[in-house]
Coordinates of C-alpha atoms in Angstrom, one line a residue:
M1 CA -41.7 30.2 11.2
M2 CA -42.4 27.8 14.3
D3 CA -44.4 29.1 17.1
Y4 CA -44.0 27.6 20.6
D5 CA -46.3 27.7 23.7
F6 CA -42.7 27.8 26.1
I7 CA -39.3 28.0 25.1
V8 CA -36.2 27.3 27.2
I9 CA -32.7 28.6 26.5
G10 CA -30.2 26.5 28.2
G11 CA -30.2 22.8 28.9
G12 CA -28.7 22.6 32.4
T13 CA -31.4 23.0 35.4
G14 CA -33.7 24.6 33.0
N15 CA -34.3 21.1 31.0
K16 CA -36.6 20.3 34.0
V17 CA -38.8 23.3 33.3
A18 CA -38.9 21.9 29.8
R19 CA -40.0 18.8 30.6
Y20 CA -42.6 20.2 32.8
A21 CA -44.0 22.3 30.4
S22 CA -44.2 19.6 27.8
E23 CA -46.0 17.2 30.4
N24 CA -48.4 19.8 31.0
G25 CA -49.5 20.0 27.0
L26 CA -47.6 23.1 26.2
K27 CA -45.6 22.7 22.7
T28 CA -41.9 23.2 23.8
A29 CA -38.8 23.9 22.7
L30 CA -35.4 23.5 24.6
I31 CA -32.3 25.3 23.1
E32 CA -28.9 24.1 24.2
P33 CA -25.7 23.5 21.9
G34 CA -23.8 21.6 24.4
P35 CA -24.6 18.2 26.4
I36 CA -27.9 18.1 28.5
G37 CA -27.3 18.9 32.1
G38 CA -25.4 22.0 32.1
T39 CA -22.2 22.7 33.9
C40 CA -22.9 20.8 37.2
L41 CA -23.2 17.6 35.5
N42 CA -20.8 18.1 32.7
R43 CA -17.9 20.0 33.8
G44 CA -18.8 21.0 37.4
C45 CA -20.2 19.5 40.6
N46 CA -20.6 16.2 39.6
P47 CA -17.0 15.3 38.3
S48 CA -15.7 17.4 40.8
K49 CA -17.0 15.2 43.3
M50 CA -16.0 12.2 41.6
L51 CA -12.5 13.2 41.6
I52 CA -12.5 14.5 45.2
H53 CA -14.0 11.0 46.6
R54 CA -11.0 9.3 45.0
A55 CA -8.7 11.8 46.7
N56 CA -10.3 10.9 49.8
V57 CA -9.9 7.2 49.4
L58 CA -6.0 7.8 48.9
K59 CA -5.8 9.9 51.8
T60 CA -7.7 7.1 54.1
I61 CA -5.1 4.8 52.6
K62 CA -2.1 7.4 53.6
D63 CA -3.3 8.3 56.8
A64 CA -4.0 4.4 57.9
H65 CA -1.0 4.4 60.0
R66 CA -2.4 6.5 62.5
F67 CA -4.8 3.7 63.3
K68 CA -2.2 1.0 63.7
I69 CA -3.1 -0.2 59.9
F70 CA -0.1 -0.4 57.8
S71 CA -0.5 -0.1 53.8
E72 CA 0.8 1.6 50.8
V73 CA -0.7 2.9 47.6
D74 CA 1.6 0.8 44.8
G75 CA 0.0 3.2 42.3
Y76 CA -3.1 4.5 40.7
D77 CA -4.5 4.9 37.1
F78 CA -5.2 8.5 36.6
E79 CA -6.0 8.3 33.0
G80 CA -8.5 5.4 34.1
I81 CA -10.0 7.5 36.6
I82 CA -10.7 10.3 34.3
S83 CA -11.9 8.0 31.7
E84 CA -14.3 6.5 33.9
I85 CA -15.8 9.6 35.1
K86 CA -16.2 10.9 31.4
E87 CA -17.9 7.8 30.7
T88 CA -20.2 7.9 33.7
I89 CA -21.3 11.7 33.1
G90 CA -21.4 11.2 29.3
R91 CA -23.7 8.1 29.8
E92 CA -26.2 10.4 31.9
A93 CA -26.1 13.3 29.4
K94 CA -26.8 11.2 26.6
Q95 CA -29.7 9.3 28.4
K96 CA -31.0 13.1 29.2
E97 CA -30.7 13.9 25.7
K98 CA -32.4 10.5 24.6
D99 CA -35.5 11.4 26.8
M100 CA -35.6 15.0 25.3
S101 CA -35.7 13.8 21.8
E102 CA -38.0 11.3 22.1
D103 CA -40.7 13.5 23.8
P104 CA -43.3 14.0 21.0
N105 CA -44.4 17.7 22.4
L106 CA -40.8 18.9 23.0
D107 CA -38.2 20.1 20.1
L108 CA -34.5 20.1 20.9
Y109 CA -32.4 22.5 19.3
K110 CA -28.8 21.6 19.5
T111 CA -27.4 25.2 18.6
K112 CA -26.9 28.3 19.8
T113 CA -29.7 31.2 19.8
H114 CA -30.2 35.0 20.3
F115 CA -33.0 37.2 20.4
V116 CA -34.1 39.0 17.0
D117 CA -36.8 41.0 18.7
R118 CA -39.0 40.8 21.7
K119 CA -40.9 38.0 20.4
S120 CA -38.6 35.9 18.4
L121 CA -35.3 33.9 18.4
K122 CA -33.0 33.1 15.6
V123 CA -32.1 29.2 15.5
D124 CA -30.2 27.5 12.9
G125 CA -31.4 30.1 10.5
E126 CA -35.0 29.7 11.4
I127 CA -37.0 32.1 13.4
I128 CA -39.1 30.7 16.2
T129 CA -41.7 32.5 18.4
W130 CA -43.3 31.9 21.9
E131 CA -45.9 33.0 24.3
K132 CA -43.4 32.5 27.3
I133 CA -39.7 31.9 27.5
L134 CA -37.2 30.9 30.3
I135 CA -33.6 31.8 30.1
S136 CA -31.2 29.4 31.9
T137 CA -28.1 29.7 30.1
G138 CA -25.7 29.4 33.3
S139 CA -22.2 30.8 33.5
R140 CA -18.4 30.3 32.4
P141 CA -15.1 31.1 34.1
F142 CA -14.5 34.6 34.6
I143 CA -11.2 35.4 32.7
P144 CA -9.7 39.0 34.0
S145 CA -8.3 41.3 31.5
S146 CA -6.2 43.0 34.0
I147 CA -3.1 40.1 34.4
K148 CA -0.8 40.8 31.6
G149 CA 0.0 38.2 29.3
L150 CA -2.9 35.9 30.4
D151 CA -4.6 36.3 26.7
R152 CA -1.5 34.8 25.3
I153 CA -1.0 31.6 27.5
N154 CA -2.7 28.1 27.3
F155 CA -4.2 28.3 31.0
L156 CA -6.7 26.0 32.3
T157 CA -10.1 26.8 33.7
S158 CA -12.2 24.2 36.0
D159 CA -13.8 23.1 32.7
E160 CA -10.3 21.7 31.4
A161 CA -8.6 21.0 34.8
L162 CA -11.2 18.2 35.5
F163 CA -10.3 16.1 32.7
L164 CA -6.5 16.2 32.4
D165 CA -4.8 13.2 31.1
K166 CA -2.2 13.3 34.2
P167 CA -1.8 15.5 37.0
P168 CA 0.7 18.4 36.3
D169 CA 3.8 18.4 38.4
R170 CA 3.4 21.9 39.5
L171 CA 0.3 24.0 39.2
I172 CA -0.2 27.5 40.1
I173 CA -3.9 28.5 40.9
L174 CA -5.2 31.9 40.6
G175 CA -7.7 32.5 43.3
G176 CA -8.5 31.3 46.3
G177 CA -12.2 30.2 46.3
Y178 CA -13.9 26.9 46.3
I179 CA -12.5 25.8 43.1
A180 CA -9.2 26.6 44.1
A181 CA -9.6 24.8 47.5
E182 CA -11.2 21.5 46.1
L183 CA -9.0 21.2 43.0
G184 CA -6.1 22.2 44.8
Y185 CA -6.9 19.4 47.5
F186 CA -7.6 16.7 44.9
F187 CA -4.2 17.5 42.6
E188 CA -2.2 17.6 45.9
L189 CA -3.2 14.1 46.6
F190 CA -2.3 12.9 43.3
G191 CA 1.4 14.2 43.8
T192 CA 1.3 17.8 42.4
D193 CA 3.2 20.5 44.2
V194 CA 0.3 23.2 44.1
S195 CA 0.7 26.9 44.8
I196 CA -2.3 29.2 45.3
I197 CA -2.5 33.1 44.7
E198 CA -5.0 34.8 46.8
M199 CA -5.8 38.6 47.0
E200 CA -7.8 38.4 50.3
E201 CA -6.0 37.4 53.6
F202 CA -7.6 34.0 53.9
L203 CA -8.7 31.5 51.3
L204 CA -12.6 31.0 51.0
S205 CA -12.7 34.6 52.1
R206 CA -16.8 34.6 51.8
E207 CA -17.1 32.3 54.7
D208 CA -17.3 33.1 58.5
K209 CA -13.8 34.5 59.3
E210 CA -13.2 31.7 61.7
V211 CA -13.7 29.2 59.1
A212 CA -11.8 30.8 56.6
R213 CA -8.7 31.5 59.0
N214 CA -8.7 27.9 60.0
F215 CA -8.9 26.3 56.8
T216 CA -6.4 28.5 55.2
K217 CA -4.1 27.6 58.1
I218 CA -4.9 23.8 57.1
A219 CA -4.3 24.2 53.3
S220 CA -1.0 26.0 54.2
K221 CA 0.4 22.9 55.2
R222 CA -0.2 21.0 52.3
H223 CA 0.1 24.0 49.5
N224 CA 2.3 26.8 48.9
L225 CA -0.1 30.0 49.8
F226 CA 0.4 33.3 48.7
T227 CA -2.4 35.2 50.4
N228 CA -2.7 39.3 50.2
H229 CA -1.1 38.8 46.8
K230 CA -2.7 39.9 43.3
A231 CA -1.5 38.4 40.2
T232 CA -0.4 40.7 37.8
K233 CA 1.4 38.8 35.0
V234 CA 2.0 35.6 33.4
K235 CA 4.3 34.3 31.0
E236 CA 4.8 30.9 29.0
E237 CA 8.6 30.2 28.6
N238 CA 10.1 26.7 27.3
G239 CA 6.8 24.8 28.3
S240 CA 6.4 26.1 31.6
F241 CA 4.7 29.0 33.0
K242 CA 5.8 31.7 35.3
V243 CA 3.1 34.0 37.4
W244 CA 4.1 37.2 38.9
A245 CA 2.2 38.4 41.9
K246 CA 2.4 41.6 44.3
N247 CA 1.3 41.9 47.6
Q248 CA -0.4 45.0 49.5
N249 CA 3.2 46.7 49.9
G250 CA 4.0 46.2 46.5
E251 CA 6.6 43.5 47.1
E252 CA 6.7 41.0 44.2
I253 CA 6.9 37.3 44.0
V254 CA 7.5 34.8 40.9
R255 CA 6.3 31.1 41.0
E256 CA 6.9 28.9 38.2
G257 CA 4.7 25.8 37.2
D258 CA 3.7 23.4 34.6
S259 CA 0.1 24.5 34.4
V260 CA -2.1 27.7 35.3
L261 CA -5.4 27.2 36.6
V262 CA -7.7 30.5 36.7
A263 CA -10.2 30.1 39.2
L264 CA -11.4 33.7 39.8
G265 CA -14.8 33.2 39.8
R266 CA -17.6 32.9 36.9
R267 CA -19.6 35.3 34.6
P268 CA -22.9 34.7 33.3
N269 CA -23.9 33.6 29.9
S270 CA -26.0 36.6 28.8
D271 CA -23.8 38.7 26.7
S272 CA -24.3 36.6 23.3
L273 CA -28.3 36.4 23.8
G274 CA -28.9 39.6 21.9
L275 CA -30.9 40.9 25.2
E276 CA -30.4 44.6 23.7
N277 CA -33.3 43.6 21.3
T278 CA -35.5 43.1 24.0
N279 CA -36.6 44.7 27.5
V280 CA -34.6 42.5 29.3
E281 CA -32.4 44.1 31.8
T282 CA -28.7 43.3 33.2
D283 CA -26.8 44.5 36.1
D284 CA -23.3 45.9 36.1
K285 CA -21.9 42.3 36.2
D286 CA -24.3 41.1 33.1
F287 CA -26.7 39.0 35.8
I288 CA -30.5 39.3 34.2
K289 CA -32.6 41.0 36.6
T290 CA -35.5 39.4 38.3
N291 CA -38.1 40.1 40.6
Q292 CA -39.4 37.8 43.4
Y293 CA -41.3 35.7 41.0
L294 CA -38.3 35.1 38.9
E295 CA -39.5 37.2 36.1
T296 CA -37.4 39.6 34.0
T297 CA -37.9 43.2 33.1
E298 CA -39.5 41.5 29.8
E299 CA -43.2 40.5 29.9
N300 CA -43.4 36.4 29.8
V301 CA -39.6 36.1 30.2
W302 CA -38.2 34.5 33.3
A303 CA -34.7 33.5 34.3
L304 CA -33.0 31.1 36.8
G305 CA -29.8 29.6 38.1
D306 CA -26.4 31.4 37.3
V307 CA -27.4 33.6 34.6
A308 CA -29.8 35.3 37.1
G309 CA -27.1 35.5 40.0
N310 CA -29.2 35.0 42.9
Y311 CA -27.1 32.3 44.2
M312 CA -24.6 30.5 41.9
F313 CA -25.4 26.8 43.3
K314 CA -26.9 23.9 41.9
H315 CA -29.3 23.4 44.7
S316 CA -30.5 27.0 44.5
A317 CA -31.3 26.6 40.9
D318 CA -33.2 23.5 41.4
Y319 CA -35.3 25.7 44.0
E320 CA -35.7 28.2 41.3
T321 CA -37.1 25.6 38.8
E322 CA -40.1 24.6 41.1
I323 CA -40.6 28.7 41.5
V324 CA -40.7 28.8 37.5
K325 CA -42.9 26.1 37.2
K326 CA -45.3 27.3 39.4
N327 CA -45.6 30.7 38.1
A328 CA -44.7 30.3 34.6
I329 CA -46.8 27.3 33.9
D330 CA -49.3 26.9 36.5
G331 CA -50.3 30.4 36.7
C332 CA -49.6 31.1 40.4
N333 CA -47.8 34.2 42.1
K334 CA -45.2 32.1 44.3
E335 CA -42.5 34.5 45.8
A336 CA -38.9 33.1 45.7
D337 CA -37.5 32.9 49.2
F338 CA -33.7 33.0 49.5
K339 CA -33.5 33.7 53.2
I340 CA -32.4 30.1 54.0
M341 CA -29.7 29.2 51.5
P342 CA -27.0 26.4 52.9
H343 CA -24.0 25.8 50.7
A344 CA -20.8 23.5 51.2
V345 CA -17.0 23.4 49.8
F346 CA -16.0 19.7 49.5
T347 CA -12.7 20.0 50.4
N348 CA -10.8 18.1 53.2
P349 CA -12.0 19.2 55.8
E350 CA -15.4 20.1 54.5
I351 CA -17.0 23.1 55.0
G352 CA -21.1 23.6 55.4
S353 CA -22.7 26.9 56.0
V354 CA -26.2 28.6 56.4
G355 CA -27.5 32.0 57.5
I356 CA -25.1 35.0 58.2
T357 CA -21.7 35.0 59.3
E358 CA -20.0 36.6 62.4
Q359 CA -18.8 39.6 60.4
E360 CA -22.2 39.9 58.7
A361 CA -23.8 40.3 62.2
L362 CA -21.3 42.8 63.5
E363 CA -22.0 44.9 60.3
K364 CA -25.7 44.7 60.9
G365 CA -25.4 45.6 64.4
I366 CA -27.2 42.6 65.7
N367 CA -26.7 41.5 69.2
F368 CA -25.7 37.8 69.2
D369 CA -24.4 34.9 71.4
K370 CA -21.9 32.3 70.0
G371 CA -22.0 28.6 70.6
Y372 CA -18.9 26.4 69.7
A373 CA -17.8 22.7 69.7
K374 CA -15.0 21.1 68.3
F375 CA -15.3 17.6 66.6
S376 CA -12.5 16.2 68.8
S377 CA -14.6 16.7 72.1
T378 CA -17.1 14.3 70.7
A379 CA -16.9 10.5 71.0
M380 CA -17.0 10.1 67.3
G381 CA -14.7 12.2 66.9
R382 CA -12.1 10.8 69.0
A383 CA -12.8 7.5 67.6
Q384 CA -11.8 8.9 64.1
K385 CA -8.9 10.9 65.6
F386 CA -10.2 14.0 63.9
R387 CA -7.4 16.8 64.0
H388 CA -9.7 19.5 62.7
G389 CA -13.1 20.5 63.0
F390 CA -15.6 22.7 64.7
V391 CA -19.1 23.8 64.8
K392 CA -19.9 27.6 65.3
V393 CA -23.5 28.7 65.8
L394 CA -24.9 32.4 66.0
V395 CA -28.0 33.0 68.0
D396 CA -29.9 36.2 68.3
S397 CA -29.4 37.6 72.2
E398 CA -33.1 38.7 72.5
T399 CA -35.3 36.3 70.2
K400 CA -33.1 33.0 70.5
D401 CA -33.4 32.8 66.7
I402 CA -30.7 31.0 64.9
L403 CA -28.8 33.4 62.7
G404 CA -26.2 31.2 61.4
C405 CA -24.3 28.1 61.6
H406 CA -20.8 27.5 60.2
I407 CA -19.0 24.0 60.2
L408 CA -15.5 23.0 59.4
G409 CA -14.9 19.3 59.5
H410 CA -15.6 15.7 58.3
D411 CA -19.3 15.5 56.8
A412 CA -20.1 19.2 57.3
S413 CA -22.1 19.2 53.9
T414 CA -24.4 16.6 55.5
L415 CA -24.2 18.1 59.2
I416 CA -25.5 21.5 58.1
H417 CA -29.0 20.3 57.0
E418 CA -30.2 19.9 60.6
I419 CA -29.6 23.6 61.0
T420 CA -31.1 24.2 57.5
L421 CA -34.2 22.7 58.5
A422 CA -34.4 24.1 62.0
M423 CA -33.8 27.7 60.3
Q424 CA -36.3 27.2 57.7
N425 CA -38.9 26.4 60.4
D426 CA -38.3 29.1 62.5
L427 CA -37.1 26.8 65.4
K428 CA -34.9 28.5 68.1
A429 CA -31.6 27.5 69.4
E430 CA -32.8 25.6 72.4
N431 CA -35.1 23.2 70.1
V432 CA -31.8 21.9 68.8
A433 CA -30.0 21.8 72.0
D434 CA -33.1 19.8 73.5
T435 CA -33.3 17.4 70.4
I436 CA -32.0 14.0 71.5
H437 CA -29.1 13.0 69.2
I438 CA -27.8 9.5 68.8
H439 CA -25.0 8.6 70.6
P440 CA -21.9 8.3 69.8
S441 CA -22.8 9.9 66.2
L442 CA -21.0 13.0 64.8
S443 CA -24.2 14.8 65.0
K444 CA -23.5 15.3 68.8
V445 CA -21.0 18.0 68.2
I446 CA -24.1 20.0 66.6
R447 CA -26.0 19.7 69.8
A448 CA -22.9 20.7 71.8
A449 CA -22.5 23.9 70.0
F450 CA -26.0 24.8 70.7
Q451 CA -25.8 23.5 74.5
N452 CA -22.6 26.1 74.8
V453 CA -24.7 29.2 73.3

């Protein structure tokens, strides 16, 4: 039996906590059956953004005629693109594993594990114990049981779709969230006929409704969209797939494609850990319950990242690692503050958002004012001939606090950070409006929106 001061289950973002524990002199174990770096590095954020950048390059070339520059795409090496991405992320994951394995104070177990009881794990037939433990096992694609025949076909998830040897001729995507928006855009640029089936009225339905509505309108010009439709059945016939879906009136459509991508959300990797042998509680969706210190309902057990379900973003997990380091290792009582949590969708055009949406403000009965500015109203917007793009800001009518900001347009994922910083530091709307912004930078659209409140 091996006894550790600190154990981390899951080598995604949690690997940073394992390294920190080791650096602080704790005998540490990291348990991870897959490549170090988790979903984001190996089959999520990183490879998807590498793909999307190549799609953006392709789109720039195709759109060059709008600027009186005439060019053609002679072709592309799709297999080479995927091979290069695999090599890049594989190299980084291997380096992370090498660094871990060379740490004399850290034992790396490349295997699965489960709780035997409240104080012990079974790893490769061996029992190990701990003083403190962190669960950071992440999440996996959610596969619904309600779609008839789905369990009998060879469908794709984002895990596989990111690494196809060639783009499918016809792709049917089930779900209209960020995975559908990003991968739909990528495959469309590389010649795939993309159909998206989404049960809500708009794609990206969790975004501010004005953003979701405008993005859906843009996406409808490049994809076959079936919003307000719910997939009910799938079937594989002679190497192709059929998907049946019904709208709210019971009217049915049938789409045929070469591949089906299931992009209906994610579920936490908590169900195989043997948590029933501990006092760690989960909610009705299997996310591990944590308090403001990211402690679970079991003493000396913490959880972070997707498995805890606070926010399922890599940057929120990075923030949570700092909380766990302080509390589990440094002995502090630092509370996690998720009040200001920005996010982005890296499609084209991009989306950046922070704070509450207009529909949330209305539901909460908050009196608010709106500011709005179009990208095309700025000098840089005109220089780059942006067809789409706007900034929308919500401000409390009485206190002038910034409630939220929602951006649809070029570089929205970068532009949103100015407002995130302002909100994090309790600045008022006038502070942003009165700040000098470089002319003719695109950031002037931010200032214009705040001046228009």
